[in-house]
Structure formats: C-alpha cells, structure tokens
PDB file of C-alpha atoms in Angstrom:
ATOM      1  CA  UNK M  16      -1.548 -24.220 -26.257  1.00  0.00           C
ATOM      2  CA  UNK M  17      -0.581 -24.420 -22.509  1.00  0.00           C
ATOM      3  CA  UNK M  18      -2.795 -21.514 -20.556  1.00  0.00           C
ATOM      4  CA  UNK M  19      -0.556 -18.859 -19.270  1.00  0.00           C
ATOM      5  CA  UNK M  20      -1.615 -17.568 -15.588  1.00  0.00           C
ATOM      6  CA  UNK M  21      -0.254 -14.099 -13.664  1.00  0.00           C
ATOM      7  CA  UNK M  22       2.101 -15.749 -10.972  1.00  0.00           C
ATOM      8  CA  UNK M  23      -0.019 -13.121  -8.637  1.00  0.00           C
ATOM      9  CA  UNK M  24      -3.575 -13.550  -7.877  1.00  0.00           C
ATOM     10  CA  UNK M  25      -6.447 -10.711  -8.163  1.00  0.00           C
ATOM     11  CA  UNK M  26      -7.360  -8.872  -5.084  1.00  0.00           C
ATOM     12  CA  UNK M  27     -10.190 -11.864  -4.122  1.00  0.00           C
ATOM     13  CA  UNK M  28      -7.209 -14.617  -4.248  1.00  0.00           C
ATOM     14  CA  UNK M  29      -7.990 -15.814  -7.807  1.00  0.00           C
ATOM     15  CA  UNK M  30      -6.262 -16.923 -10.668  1.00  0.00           C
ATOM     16  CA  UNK M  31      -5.724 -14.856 -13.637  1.00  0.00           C
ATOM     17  CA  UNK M  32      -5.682 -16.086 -17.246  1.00  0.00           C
ATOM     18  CA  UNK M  33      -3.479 -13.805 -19.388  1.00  0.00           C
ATOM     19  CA  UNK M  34      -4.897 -14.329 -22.776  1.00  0.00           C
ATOM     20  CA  UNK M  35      -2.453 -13.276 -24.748  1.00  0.00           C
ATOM     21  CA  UNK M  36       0.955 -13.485 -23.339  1.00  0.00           C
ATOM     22  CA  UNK M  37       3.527 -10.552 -23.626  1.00  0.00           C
ATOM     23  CA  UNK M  38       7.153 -11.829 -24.818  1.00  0.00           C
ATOM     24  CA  UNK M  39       9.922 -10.544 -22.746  1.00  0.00           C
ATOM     25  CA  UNK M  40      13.127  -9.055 -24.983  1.00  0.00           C
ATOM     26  CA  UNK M  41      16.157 -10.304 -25.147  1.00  0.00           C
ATOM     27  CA  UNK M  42      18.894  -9.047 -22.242  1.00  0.00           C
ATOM     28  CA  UNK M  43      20.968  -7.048 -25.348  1.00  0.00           C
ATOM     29  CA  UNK M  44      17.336  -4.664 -24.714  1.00  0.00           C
ATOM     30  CA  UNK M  45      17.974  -3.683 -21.242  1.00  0.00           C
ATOM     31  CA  UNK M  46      21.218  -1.196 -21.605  1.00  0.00           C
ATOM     32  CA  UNK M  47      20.324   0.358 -24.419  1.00  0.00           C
ATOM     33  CA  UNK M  48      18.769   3.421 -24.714  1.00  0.00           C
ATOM     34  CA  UNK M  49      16.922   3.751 -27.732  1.00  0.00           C
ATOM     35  CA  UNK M  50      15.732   0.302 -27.956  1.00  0.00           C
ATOM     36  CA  UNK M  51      12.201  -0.636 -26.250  1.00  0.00           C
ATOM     37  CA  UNK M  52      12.761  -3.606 -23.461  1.00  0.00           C
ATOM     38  CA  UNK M  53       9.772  -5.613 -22.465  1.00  0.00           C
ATOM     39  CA  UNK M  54       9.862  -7.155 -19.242  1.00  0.00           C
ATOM     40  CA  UNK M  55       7.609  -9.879 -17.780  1.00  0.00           C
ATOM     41  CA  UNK M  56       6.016 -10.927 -14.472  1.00  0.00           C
ATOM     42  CA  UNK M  57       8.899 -13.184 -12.634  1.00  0.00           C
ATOM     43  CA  UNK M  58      11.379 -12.873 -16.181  1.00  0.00           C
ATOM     44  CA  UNK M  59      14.823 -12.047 -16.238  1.00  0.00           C
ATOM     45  CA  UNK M  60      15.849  -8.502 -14.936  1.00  0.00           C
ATOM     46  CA  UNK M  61      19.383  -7.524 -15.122  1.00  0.00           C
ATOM     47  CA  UNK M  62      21.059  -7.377 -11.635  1.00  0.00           C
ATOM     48  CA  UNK M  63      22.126  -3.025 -12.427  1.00  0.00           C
ATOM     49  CA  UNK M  64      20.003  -0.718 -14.495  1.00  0.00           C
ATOM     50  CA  UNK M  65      21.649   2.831 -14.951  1.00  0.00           C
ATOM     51  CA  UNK M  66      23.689   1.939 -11.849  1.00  0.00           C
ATOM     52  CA  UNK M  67      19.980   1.470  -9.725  1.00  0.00           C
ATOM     53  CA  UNK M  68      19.780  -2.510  -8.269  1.00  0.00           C
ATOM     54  CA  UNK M  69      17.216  -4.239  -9.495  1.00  0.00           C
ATOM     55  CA  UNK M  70      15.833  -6.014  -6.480  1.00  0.00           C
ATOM     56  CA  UNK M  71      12.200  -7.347  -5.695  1.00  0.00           C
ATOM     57  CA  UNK M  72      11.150  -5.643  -2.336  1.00  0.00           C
ATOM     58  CA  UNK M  73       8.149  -5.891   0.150  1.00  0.00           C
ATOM     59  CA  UNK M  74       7.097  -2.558   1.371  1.00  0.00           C
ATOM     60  CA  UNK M  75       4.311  -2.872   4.198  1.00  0.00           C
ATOM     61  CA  UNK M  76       1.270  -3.447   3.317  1.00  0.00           C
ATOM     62  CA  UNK M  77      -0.905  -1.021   5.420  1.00  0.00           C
ATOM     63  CA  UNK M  78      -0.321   1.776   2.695  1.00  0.00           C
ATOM     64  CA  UNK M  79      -1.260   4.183   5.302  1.00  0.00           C
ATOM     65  CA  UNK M  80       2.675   4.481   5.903  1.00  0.00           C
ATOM     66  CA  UNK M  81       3.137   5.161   2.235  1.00  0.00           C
ATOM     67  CA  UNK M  82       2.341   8.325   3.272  1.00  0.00           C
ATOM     68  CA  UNK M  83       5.195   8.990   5.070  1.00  0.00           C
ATOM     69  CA  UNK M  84       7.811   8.660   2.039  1.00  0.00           C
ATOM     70  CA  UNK M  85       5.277  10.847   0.249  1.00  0.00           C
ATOM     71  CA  UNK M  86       5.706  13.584   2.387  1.00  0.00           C
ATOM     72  CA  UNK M  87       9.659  13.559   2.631  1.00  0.00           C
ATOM     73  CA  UNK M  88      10.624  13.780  -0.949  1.00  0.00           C
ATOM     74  CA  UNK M  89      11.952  16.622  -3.030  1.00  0.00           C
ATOM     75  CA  UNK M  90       9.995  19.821  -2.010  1.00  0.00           C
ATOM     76  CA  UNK M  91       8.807  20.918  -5.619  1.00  0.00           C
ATOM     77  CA  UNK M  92       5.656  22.788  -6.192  1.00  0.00           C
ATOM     78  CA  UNK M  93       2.559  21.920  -7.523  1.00  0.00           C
ATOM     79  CA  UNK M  94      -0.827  23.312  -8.085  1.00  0.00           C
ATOM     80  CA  UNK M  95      -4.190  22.905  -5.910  1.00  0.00           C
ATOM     81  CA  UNK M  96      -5.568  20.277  -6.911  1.00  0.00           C
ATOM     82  CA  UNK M  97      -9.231  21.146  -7.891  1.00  0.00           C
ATOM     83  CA  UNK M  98     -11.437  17.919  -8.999  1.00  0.00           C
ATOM     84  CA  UNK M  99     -15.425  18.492  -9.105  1.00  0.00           C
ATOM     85  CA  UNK M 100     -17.502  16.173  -7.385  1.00  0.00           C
ATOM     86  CA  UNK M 101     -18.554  14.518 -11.037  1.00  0.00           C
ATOM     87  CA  UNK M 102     -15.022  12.847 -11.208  1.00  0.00           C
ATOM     88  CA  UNK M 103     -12.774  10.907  -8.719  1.00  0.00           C
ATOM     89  CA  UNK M 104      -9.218  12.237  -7.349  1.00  0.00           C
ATOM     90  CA  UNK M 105      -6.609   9.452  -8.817  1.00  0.00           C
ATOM     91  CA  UNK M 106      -3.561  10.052  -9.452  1.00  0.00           C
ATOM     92  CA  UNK M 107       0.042   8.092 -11.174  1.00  0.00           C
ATOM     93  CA  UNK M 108       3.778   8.707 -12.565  1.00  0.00           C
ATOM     94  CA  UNK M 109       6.111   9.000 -15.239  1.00  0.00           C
ATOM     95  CA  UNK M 110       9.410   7.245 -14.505  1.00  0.00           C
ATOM     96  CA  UNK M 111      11.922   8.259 -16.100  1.00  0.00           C
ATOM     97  CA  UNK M 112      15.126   5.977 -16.311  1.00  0.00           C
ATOM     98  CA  UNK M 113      18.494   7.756 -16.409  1.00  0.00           C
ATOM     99  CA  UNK M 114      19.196   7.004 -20.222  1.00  0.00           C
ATOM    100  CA  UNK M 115      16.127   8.748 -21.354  1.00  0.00           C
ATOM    101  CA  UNK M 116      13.553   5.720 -21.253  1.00  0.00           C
ATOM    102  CA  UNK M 117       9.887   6.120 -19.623  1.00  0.00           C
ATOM    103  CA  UNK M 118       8.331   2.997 -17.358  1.00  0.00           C
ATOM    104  CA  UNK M 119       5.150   2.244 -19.177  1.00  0.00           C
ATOM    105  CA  UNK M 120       2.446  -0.834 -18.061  1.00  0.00           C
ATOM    106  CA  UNK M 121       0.970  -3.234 -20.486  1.00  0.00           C
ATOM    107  CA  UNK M 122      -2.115  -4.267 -18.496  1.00  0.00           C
ATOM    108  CA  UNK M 123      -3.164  -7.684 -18.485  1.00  0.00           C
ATOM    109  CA  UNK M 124      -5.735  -8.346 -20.958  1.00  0.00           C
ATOM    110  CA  UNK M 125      -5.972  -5.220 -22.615  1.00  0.00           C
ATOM    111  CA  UNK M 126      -8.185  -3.762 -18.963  1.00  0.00           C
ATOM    112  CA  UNK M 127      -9.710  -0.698 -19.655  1.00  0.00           C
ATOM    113  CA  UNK M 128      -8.926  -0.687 -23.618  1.00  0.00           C
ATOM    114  CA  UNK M 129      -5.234   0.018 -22.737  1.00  0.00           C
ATOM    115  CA  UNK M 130      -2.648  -1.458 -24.733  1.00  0.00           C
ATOM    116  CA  UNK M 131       0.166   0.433 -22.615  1.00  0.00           C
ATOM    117  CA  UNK M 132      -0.290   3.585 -19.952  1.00  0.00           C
ATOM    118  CA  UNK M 133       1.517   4.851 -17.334  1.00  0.00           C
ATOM    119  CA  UNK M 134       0.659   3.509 -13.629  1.00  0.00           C
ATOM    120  CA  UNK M 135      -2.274   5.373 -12.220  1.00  0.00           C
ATOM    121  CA  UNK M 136      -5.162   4.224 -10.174  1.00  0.00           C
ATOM    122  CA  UNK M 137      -7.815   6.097  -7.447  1.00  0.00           C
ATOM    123  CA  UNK M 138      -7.219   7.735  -4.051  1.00  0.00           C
ATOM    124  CA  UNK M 139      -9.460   5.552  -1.959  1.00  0.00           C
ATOM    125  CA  UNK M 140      -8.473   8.199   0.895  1.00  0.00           C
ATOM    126  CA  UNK M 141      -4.736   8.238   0.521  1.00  0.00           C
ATOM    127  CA  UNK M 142      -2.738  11.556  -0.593  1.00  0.00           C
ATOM    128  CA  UNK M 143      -1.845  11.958  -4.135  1.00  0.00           C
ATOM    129  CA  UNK M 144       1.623  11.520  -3.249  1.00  0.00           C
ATOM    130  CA  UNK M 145       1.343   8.365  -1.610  1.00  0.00           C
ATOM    131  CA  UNK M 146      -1.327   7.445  -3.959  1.00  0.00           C
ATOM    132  CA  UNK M 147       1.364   7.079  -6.821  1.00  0.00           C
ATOM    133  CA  UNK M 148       3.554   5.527  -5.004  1.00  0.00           C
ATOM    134  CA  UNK M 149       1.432   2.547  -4.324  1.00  0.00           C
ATOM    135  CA  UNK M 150       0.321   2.239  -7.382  1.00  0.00           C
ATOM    136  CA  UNK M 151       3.420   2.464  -9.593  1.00  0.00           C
ATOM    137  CA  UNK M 152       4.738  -0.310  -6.684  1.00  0.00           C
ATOM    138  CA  UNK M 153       1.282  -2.186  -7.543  1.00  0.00           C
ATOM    139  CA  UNK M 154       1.767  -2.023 -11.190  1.00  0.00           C
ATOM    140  CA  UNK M 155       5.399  -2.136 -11.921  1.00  0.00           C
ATOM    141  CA  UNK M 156       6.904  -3.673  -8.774  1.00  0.00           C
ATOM    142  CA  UNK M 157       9.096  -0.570  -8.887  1.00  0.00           C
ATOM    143  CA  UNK M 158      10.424   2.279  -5.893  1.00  0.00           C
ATOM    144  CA  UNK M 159      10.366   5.706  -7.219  1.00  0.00           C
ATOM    145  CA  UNK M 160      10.750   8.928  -5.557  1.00  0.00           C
ATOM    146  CA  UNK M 161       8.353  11.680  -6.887  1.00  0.00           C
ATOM    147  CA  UNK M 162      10.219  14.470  -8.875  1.00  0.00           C
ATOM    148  CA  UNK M 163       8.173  17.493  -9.900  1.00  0.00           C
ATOM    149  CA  UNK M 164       3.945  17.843 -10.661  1.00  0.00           C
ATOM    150  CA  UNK M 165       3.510  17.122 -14.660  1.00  0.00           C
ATOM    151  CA  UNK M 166      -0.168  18.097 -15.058  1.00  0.00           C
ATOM    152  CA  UNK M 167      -3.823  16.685 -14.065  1.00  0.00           C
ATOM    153  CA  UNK M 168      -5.868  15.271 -16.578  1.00  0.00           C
ATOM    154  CA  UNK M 169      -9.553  14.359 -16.860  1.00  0.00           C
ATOM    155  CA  UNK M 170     -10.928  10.919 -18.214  1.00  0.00           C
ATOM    156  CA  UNK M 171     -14.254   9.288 -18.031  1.00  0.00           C
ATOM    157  CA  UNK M 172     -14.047   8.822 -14.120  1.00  0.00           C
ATOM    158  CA  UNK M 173     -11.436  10.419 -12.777  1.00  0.00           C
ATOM    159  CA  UNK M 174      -9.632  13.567 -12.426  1.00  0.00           C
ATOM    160  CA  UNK M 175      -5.393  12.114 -12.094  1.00  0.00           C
ATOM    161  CA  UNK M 176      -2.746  14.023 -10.941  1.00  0.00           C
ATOM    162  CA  UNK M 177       0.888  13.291 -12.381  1.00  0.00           C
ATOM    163  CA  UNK M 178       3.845  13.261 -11.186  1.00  0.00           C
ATOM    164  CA  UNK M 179       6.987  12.780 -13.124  1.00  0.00           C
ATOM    165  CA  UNK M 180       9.306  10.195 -10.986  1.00  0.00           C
ATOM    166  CA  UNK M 181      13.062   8.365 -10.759  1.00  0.00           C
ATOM    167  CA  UNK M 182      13.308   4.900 -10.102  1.00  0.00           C
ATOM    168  CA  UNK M 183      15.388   4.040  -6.934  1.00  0.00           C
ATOM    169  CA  UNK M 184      14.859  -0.066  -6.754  1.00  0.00           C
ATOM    170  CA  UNK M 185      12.267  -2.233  -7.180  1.00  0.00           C
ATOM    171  CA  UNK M 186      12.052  -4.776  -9.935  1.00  0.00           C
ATOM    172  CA  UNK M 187       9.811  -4.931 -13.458  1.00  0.00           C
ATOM    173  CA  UNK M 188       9.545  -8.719 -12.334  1.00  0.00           C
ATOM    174  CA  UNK M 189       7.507  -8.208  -9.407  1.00  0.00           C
ATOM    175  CA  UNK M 190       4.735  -6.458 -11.213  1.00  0.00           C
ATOM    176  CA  UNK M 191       1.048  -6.935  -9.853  1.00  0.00           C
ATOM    177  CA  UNK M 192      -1.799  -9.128 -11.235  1.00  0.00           C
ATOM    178  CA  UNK M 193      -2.855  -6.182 -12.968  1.00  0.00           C
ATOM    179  CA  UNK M 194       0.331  -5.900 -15.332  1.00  0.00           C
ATOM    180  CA  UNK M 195       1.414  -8.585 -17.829  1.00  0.00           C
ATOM    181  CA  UNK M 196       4.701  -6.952 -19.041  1.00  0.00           C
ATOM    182  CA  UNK M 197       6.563  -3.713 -17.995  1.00  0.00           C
ATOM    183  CA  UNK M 198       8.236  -1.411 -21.144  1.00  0.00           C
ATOM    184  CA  UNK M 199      11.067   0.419 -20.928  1.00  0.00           C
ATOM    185  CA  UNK M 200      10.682   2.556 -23.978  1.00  0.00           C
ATOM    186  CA  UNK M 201      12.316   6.022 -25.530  1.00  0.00           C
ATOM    187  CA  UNK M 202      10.669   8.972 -25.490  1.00  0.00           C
ATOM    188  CA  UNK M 203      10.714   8.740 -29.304  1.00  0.00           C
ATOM    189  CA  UNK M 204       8.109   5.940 -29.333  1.00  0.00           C
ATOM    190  CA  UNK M 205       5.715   7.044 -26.844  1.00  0.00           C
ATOM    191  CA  UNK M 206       3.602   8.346 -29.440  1.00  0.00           C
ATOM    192  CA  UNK M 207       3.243   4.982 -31.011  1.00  0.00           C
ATOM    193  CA  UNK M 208       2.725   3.256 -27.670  1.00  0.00           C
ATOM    194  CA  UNK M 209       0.238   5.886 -26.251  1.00  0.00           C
ATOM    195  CA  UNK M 210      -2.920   5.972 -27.874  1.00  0.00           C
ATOM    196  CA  UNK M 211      -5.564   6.750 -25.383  1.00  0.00           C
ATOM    197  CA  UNK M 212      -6.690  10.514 -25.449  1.00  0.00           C
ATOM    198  CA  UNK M 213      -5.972  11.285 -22.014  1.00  0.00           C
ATOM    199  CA  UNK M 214      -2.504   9.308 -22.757  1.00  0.00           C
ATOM    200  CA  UNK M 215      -1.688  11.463 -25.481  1.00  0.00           C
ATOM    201  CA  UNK M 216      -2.087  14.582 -22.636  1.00  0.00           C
ATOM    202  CA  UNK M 217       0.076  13.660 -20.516  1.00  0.00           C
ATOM    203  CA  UNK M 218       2.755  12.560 -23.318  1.00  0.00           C
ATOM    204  CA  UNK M 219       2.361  16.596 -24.615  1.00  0.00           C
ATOM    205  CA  UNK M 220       3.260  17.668 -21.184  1.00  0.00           C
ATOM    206  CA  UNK M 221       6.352  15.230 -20.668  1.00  0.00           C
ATOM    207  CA  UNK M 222       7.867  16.569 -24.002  1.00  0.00           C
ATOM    208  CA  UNK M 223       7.131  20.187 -23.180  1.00  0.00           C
ATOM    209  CA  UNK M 224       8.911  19.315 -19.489  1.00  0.00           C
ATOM    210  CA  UNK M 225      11.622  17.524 -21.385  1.00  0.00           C
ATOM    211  CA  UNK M 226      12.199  20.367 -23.944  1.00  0.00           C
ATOM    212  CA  UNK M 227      12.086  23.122 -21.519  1.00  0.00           C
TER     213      UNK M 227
END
C-alpha cells in the first residue's frame, strides 16, 4: 500500500503520514443538503457552494492583523469571558452553510481522540475573535465571518469560547496539516459524528440556537 502524506507539512517543516486516509465523496454530495460530503486536502471542490466561491486564499501570515476583521464584524453580544487560571482561553466556530449543513474537521490521525470536531485551538495572545478565525482558516482552509457567541465550554485544558459563523470563501481543499478531510454534514447527524463530551455541549447549544 502506497503511504499517503498531508500535501502540507507540520509547523517544524516535516512530513506527515496520514495513516488512514479519509475518502473524499462523490461531487452528487456537495449540493445536497441532507447528504454528508467529505472533502480532502487538495480534492475536488465545486467551483459555487450555496452561491459562496470556493477559492483557495492566502491571508497574511502575521495573524496579528487577524485581529482587525475580528473587530469589524456583526456587533452581536456576548458574555465576559471568565476562564480560571487552571485552564487556558481557546476558542473555535460553528459554520454553518446556507442549506443547513455544519463545517466539521476530521483531524489527521485521530489527534487528540477526535474522530470529527469543530475547529478550535488556544489564544497564544490573540483575541477570541481573531483566535477563531485563524484557526477555522488553519483547519478548514475556509473565510468565515463570526455570527453570534454560542457558549464556552470547559475540557481537560482549556476553557473555548464559540462562536457560531458563515462561510464567505475559502476552500475545504486547502485545509492545514492538522486536518485530513473536511465534512459538510446535516444537523441531523451531528449526534453521530460528535462524540466527545465537550462536543456533545456545544452540539446542545447549536440545536437550542437553531430551534429558538
């Protein structure tokens, strides 16, 4: 069996094996809504998605000016932001699509016991805003604009803040090293898709959100 590497290297320039490969869908996947399209690093993306391009892009790379598009989105309210000194400030987004569908990440080799999540990661000094921002680009290869506050949840190490989010470009195919497929899934079968605990958390909130 030919060894399958991420067409991106790690943060130190290396290689990186992906195990066991994710298989993209087929293109009948992509437009329709309550099927579950899996997309993979450098695969086929449809050109239109919901009427939203689908076009790799190369925001700087000094993500202190990620904090810029952070501050000039929708002016929505959310609470302080309260994390003890025990846990780290992190924070990450739900995307939805247009059609109903939410971006999820299947992260290469099963990291951190996830199957699929939603894109998250740590402050390391930036905003929360700007935080998710980067990492949603990171892990995804997507542009979103932040929405509305969803709800702050606790795990091991961190204390995460999330936002719920539109797409507004990017592409699935330009997903970091840290991603081996992207899933566009329905709501519907989040709850098969989601199993960590503090998953399952923010997947209660999202529904209450969506049913409100």
């Amino acid at each position: 069996m030919t060894a399958v590497y991420h067409p991106r290297p790690d943060e130190k320039g290396n290689s990186v094996l992906i195990r066991h490969p994710s298989l993209a869908t087929p293109s009948s996947s992509w437009a329709d809504p309550v099927i579950t399209a899996i997309f993979v690093p450098d695969g086929k993306v449809p050109l239109k998605l919901n009427g939203i391009a689908m076009n790799s892009w190369g925001p700087s790379k000094d993500f202190g000016a990620w904090e810029i598009p952070a501050e000039g989105m929708e002016d929505y309210a959310e609470p302080e932001f309260i994390c003890s000194k025990s846990l780290q400030p992190a924070a990450g987004a739900v995307i939805l699509e247009p059609d109903g569908r939410v971006w999820l990440v299947e992260p290469t080799n099963r990291f951190g016991g996830y199957q699929y999540t939603m894109p998250k990661g740590r402050t390391d000094g930036k905003s929360l805003r700007a935080t998710a921002l980067v990492e949603v680009y990171e892990e995804t290869g997507l542009a979103i604009e932040l929405t509305h506050w969803l709800c702050d949840v606790d795990r091991s190490i961190t204390r995460t803040r999330f936002y719920l989010a539109k797409r507004i470009g990017g592409s699935p195919a330009a997903c970091g090293w840290e991603t081996q497929a992207c899933v566009l899934a329905p709501v519907t079968a989040l709850s098969q898709l989601l199993t960590h605990p503090g998953d399952r958390q923010v997947l209660d909130a999202l529904v209450v959100t969506l049913e409100g």
